[in-house]
Amino acid sequence: MAVLHLPDFAFESPKTVSEAVELLLRPGTRAIAGGTDLVPNLKRGQVSAETLVSLTGIDELRGISGDAASGLTIG
């Protein structure tokens, strides 16, 4: 079995949603949170990315809440 390697890419860790959105508007940029789909697909060459933007450090995206009136909110 051949070992698959990740291609080269830049990595950004924004602290706010607005910073993340600004970065994600750039061509060739993809968001990564858990990476369970993106990382293997990058290794296999099924998708490409010049820059990965981590969403894990954005406090605004944490948490799950909801009620019958407003519905479910994740992040």
mmCIF file of the C-alpha atoms, coordinates in Angstrom:
data_MODEL
# 
_entry.id   MODEL 
# 
loop_
_atom_site.group_PDB 
_atom_site.id 
_atom_site.type_symbol 
_atom_site.label_atom_id 
_atom_site.label_alt_id 
_atom_site.label_comp_id 
_atom_site.label_asym_id 
_atom_site.label_entity_id 
_atom_site.label_seq_id 
_atom_site.pdbx_PDB_ins_code 
_atom_site.Cartn_x 
_atom_site.Cartn_y 
_atom_site.Cartn_z 
_atom_site.occupancy 
_atom_site.B_iso_or_equiv 
_atom_site.pdbx_formal_charge 
_atom_site.auth_seq_id 
_atom_site.auth_comp_id 
_atom_site.auth_asym_id 
_atom_site.auth_atom_id 
_atom_site.pdbx_PDB_model_num 
ATOM 1  C CA . MET A 1 1  ? 0.000   0.000  0.000  1.00 0.00 ? 1  MET A CA 1 
ATOM 2  C CA . ALA A 1 2  ? 1.379   3.396  -0.984 1.00 0.00 ? 2  ALA A CA 1 
ATOM 3  C CA . VAL A 1 3  ? 1.634   6.116  1.630  1.00 0.00 ? 3  VAL A CA 1 
ATOM 4  C CA . LEU A 1 4  ? -0.295  9.211  0.606  1.00 0.00 ? 4  LEU A CA 1 
ATOM 5  C CA . HIS A 1 5  ? 1.113   12.589 1.587  1.00 0.00 ? 5  HIS A CA 1 
ATOM 6  C CA . LEU A 1 6  ? -0.601  15.926 2.007  1.00 0.00 ? 6  LEU A CA 1 
ATOM 7  C CA . PRO A 1 7  ? 0.250   18.523 -0.625 1.00 0.00 ? 7  PRO A CA 1 
ATOM 8  C CA . ASP A 1 8  ? 1.810   21.821 0.446  1.00 0.00 ? 8  ASP A CA 1 
ATOM 9  C CA . PHE A 1 9  ? -0.605  24.504 1.645  1.00 0.00 ? 9  PHE A CA 1 
ATOM 10 C CA . ALA A 1 10 ? -0.703  27.605 3.830  1.00 0.00 ? 10 ALA A CA 1 
ATOM 11 C CA . PHE A 1 11 ? -2.534  27.361 7.155  1.00 0.00 ? 11 PHE A CA 1 
ATOM 12 C CA . GLU A 1 12 ? -4.508  30.171 8.813  1.00 0.00 ? 12 GLU A CA 1 
ATOM 13 C CA . SER A 1 13 ? -6.087  30.241 12.302 1.00 0.00 ? 13 SER A CA 1 
ATOM 14 C CA . PRO A 1 14 ? -8.507  33.184 12.504 1.00 0.00 ? 14 PRO A CA 1 
ATOM 15 C CA . LYS A 1 15 ? -10.003 34.136 15.866 1.00 0.00 ? 15 LYS A CA 1 
ATOM 16 C CA . THR A 1 16 ? -13.294 35.616 14.620 1.00 0.00 ? 16 THR A CA 1 
ATOM 17 C CA . VAL A 1 17 ? -15.962 34.695 12.108 1.00 0.00 ? 17 VAL A CA 1 
ATOM 18 C CA . SER A 1 18 ? -15.313 37.873 10.127 1.00 0.00 ? 18 SER A CA 1 
ATOM 19 C CA . GLU A 1 19 ? -11.594 37.018 9.836  1.00 0.00 ? 19 GLU A CA 1 
ATOM 20 C CA . ALA A 1 20 ? -12.503 33.507 8.666  1.00 0.00 ? 20 ALA A CA 1 
ATOM 21 C CA . VAL A 1 21 ? -14.960 34.809 6.080  1.00 0.00 ? 21 VAL A CA 1 
ATOM 22 C CA . GLU A 1 22 ? -12.380 37.257 4.736  1.00 0.00 ? 22 GLU A CA 1 
ATOM 23 C CA . LEU A 1 23 ? -9.886  34.417 4.313  1.00 0.00 ? 23 LEU A CA 1 
ATOM 24 C CA . LEU A 1 24 ? -12.435 32.013 2.826  1.00 0.00 ? 24 LEU A CA 1 
ATOM 25 C CA . LEU A 1 25 ? -13.370 34.478 0.096  1.00 0.00 ? 25 LEU A CA 1 
ATOM 26 C CA . ARG A 1 26 ? -9.918  34.028 -1.424 1.00 0.00 ? 26 ARG A CA 1 
ATOM 27 C CA . PRO A 1 27 ? -9.710  31.566 -4.328 1.00 0.00 ? 27 PRO A CA 1 
ATOM 28 C CA . GLY A 1 28 ? -8.103  28.221 -3.474 1.00 0.00 ? 28 GLY A CA 1 
ATOM 29 C CA . THR A 1 29 ? -9.046  28.425 0.207  1.00 0.00 ? 29 THR A CA 1 
ATOM 30 C CA . ARG A 1 30 ? -10.969 25.779 2.157  1.00 0.00 ? 30 ARG A CA 1 
ATOM 31 C CA . ALA A 1 31 ? -12.260 25.625 5.712  1.00 0.00 ? 31 ALA A CA 1 
ATOM 32 C CA . ILE A 1 32 ? -11.135 22.845 8.012  1.00 0.00 ? 32 ILE A CA 1 
ATOM 33 C CA . ALA A 1 33 ? -12.760 21.998 11.325 1.00 0.00 ? 33 ALA A CA 1 
ATOM 34 C CA . GLY A 1 34 ? -12.414 18.264 11.966 1.00 0.00 ? 34 GLY A CA 1 
ATOM 35 C CA . GLY A 1 35 ? -10.801 17.401 8.663  1.00 0.00 ? 35 GLY A CA 1 
ATOM 36 C CA . THR A 1 36 ? -12.202 13.877 8.503  1.00 0.00 ? 36 THR A CA 1 
ATOM 37 C CA . ASP A 1 37 ? -13.304 14.330 4.882  1.00 0.00 ? 37 ASP A CA 1 
ATOM 38 C CA . LEU A 1 38 ? -11.010 17.075 3.640  1.00 0.00 ? 38 LEU A CA 1 
ATOM 39 C CA . VAL A 1 39 ? -7.633  15.639 4.663  1.00 0.00 ? 39 VAL A CA 1 
ATOM 40 C CA . PRO A 1 40 ? -8.040  12.228 2.980  1.00 0.00 ? 40 PRO A CA 1 
ATOM 41 C CA . ASN A 1 41 ? -9.457  13.915 -0.128 1.00 0.00 ? 41 ASN A CA 1 
ATOM 42 C CA . LEU A 1 42 ? -6.442  16.245 -0.265 1.00 0.00 ? 42 LEU A CA 1 
ATOM 43 C CA . LYS A 1 43 ? -4.113  13.241 0.053  1.00 0.00 ? 43 LYS A CA 1 
ATOM 44 C CA . ARG A 1 44 ? -5.864  11.429 -2.810 1.00 0.00 ? 44 ARG A CA 1 
ATOM 45 C CA . GLY A 1 45 ? -5.850  14.547 -4.988 1.00 0.00 ? 45 GLY A CA 1 
ATOM 46 C CA . GLN A 1 46 ? -9.655  14.611 -5.146 1.00 0.00 ? 46 GLN A CA 1 
ATOM 47 C CA . VAL A 1 47 ? -9.706  18.246 -3.999 1.00 0.00 ? 47 VAL A CA 1 
ATOM 48 C CA . SER A 1 48 ? -7.057  20.919 -3.845 1.00 0.00 ? 48 SER A CA 1 
ATOM 49 C CA . ALA A 1 49 ? -6.356  23.870 -1.585 1.00 0.00 ? 49 ALA A CA 1 
ATOM 50 C CA . GLU A 1 50 ? -3.714  26.558 -1.530 1.00 0.00 ? 50 GLU A CA 1 
ATOM 51 C CA . THR A 1 51 ? -4.780  27.600 1.981  1.00 0.00 ? 51 THR A CA 1 
ATOM 52 C CA . LEU A 1 52 ? -6.618  25.840 4.801  1.00 0.00 ? 52 LEU A CA 1 
ATOM 53 C CA . VAL A 1 53 ? -8.509  27.979 7.309  1.00 0.00 ? 53 VAL A CA 1 
ATOM 54 C CA . SER A 1 54 ? -9.012  26.385 10.712 1.00 0.00 ? 54 SER A CA 1 
ATOM 55 C CA . LEU A 1 55 ? -12.375 27.070 12.338 1.00 0.00 ? 55 LEU A CA 1 
ATOM 56 C CA . THR A 1 56 ? -11.523 25.446 15.672 1.00 0.00 ? 56 THR A CA 1 
ATOM 57 C CA . GLY A 1 57 ? -10.188 28.602 17.359 1.00 0.00 ? 57 GLY A CA 1 
ATOM 58 C CA . ILE A 1 58 ? -13.309 30.704 16.763 1.00 0.00 ? 58 ILE A CA 1 
ATOM 59 C CA . ASP A 1 59 ? -15.249 30.999 20.022 1.00 0.00 ? 59 ASP A CA 1 
ATOM 60 C CA . GLU A 1 60 ? -18.371 32.263 18.204 1.00 0.00 ? 60 GLU A CA 1 
ATOM 61 C CA . LEU A 1 61 ? -18.728 28.864 16.525 1.00 0.00 ? 61 LEU A CA 1 
ATOM 62 C CA . ARG A 1 62 ? -18.755 26.824 19.743 1.00 0.00 ? 62 ARG A CA 1 
ATOM 63 C CA . GLY A 1 63 ? -21.813 25.423 21.409 1.00 0.00 ? 63 GLY A CA 1 
ATOM 64 C CA . ILE A 1 64 ? -25.204 24.007 20.598 1.00 0.00 ? 64 ILE A CA 1 
ATOM 65 C CA . SER A 1 65 ? -28.454 25.623 21.671 1.00 0.00 ? 65 SER A CA 1 
ATOM 66 C CA . GLY A 1 66 ? -32.074 25.697 20.703 1.00 0.00 ? 66 GLY A CA 1 
ATOM 67 C CA . ASP A 1 67 ? -35.701 25.556 21.618 1.00 0.00 ? 67 ASP A CA 1 
ATOM 68 C CA . ALA A 1 68 ? -39.015 24.846 19.949 1.00 0.00 ? 68 ALA A CA 1 
ATOM 69 C CA . ALA A 1 69 ? -39.510 28.483 18.881 1.00 0.00 ? 69 ALA A CA 1 
ATOM 70 C CA . SER A 1 70 ? -36.087 29.250 17.397 1.00 0.00 ? 70 SER A CA 1 
ATOM 71 C CA . GLY A 1 71 ? -34.920 25.789 16.354 1.00 0.00 ? 71 GLY A CA 1 
ATOM 72 C CA . LEU A 1 72 ? -31.423 24.376 16.646 1.00 0.00 ? 72 LEU A CA 1 
ATOM 73 C CA . THR A 1 73 ? -28.297 26.511 16.481 1.00 0.00 ? 73 THR A CA 1 
ATOM 74 C CA . ILE A 1 74 ? -24.867 24.904 16.157 1.00 0.00 ? 74 ILE A CA 1 
ATOM 75 C CA . GLY A 1 75 ? -22.062 27.361 16.668 1.00 0.00 ? 75 GLY A CA 1 
# 
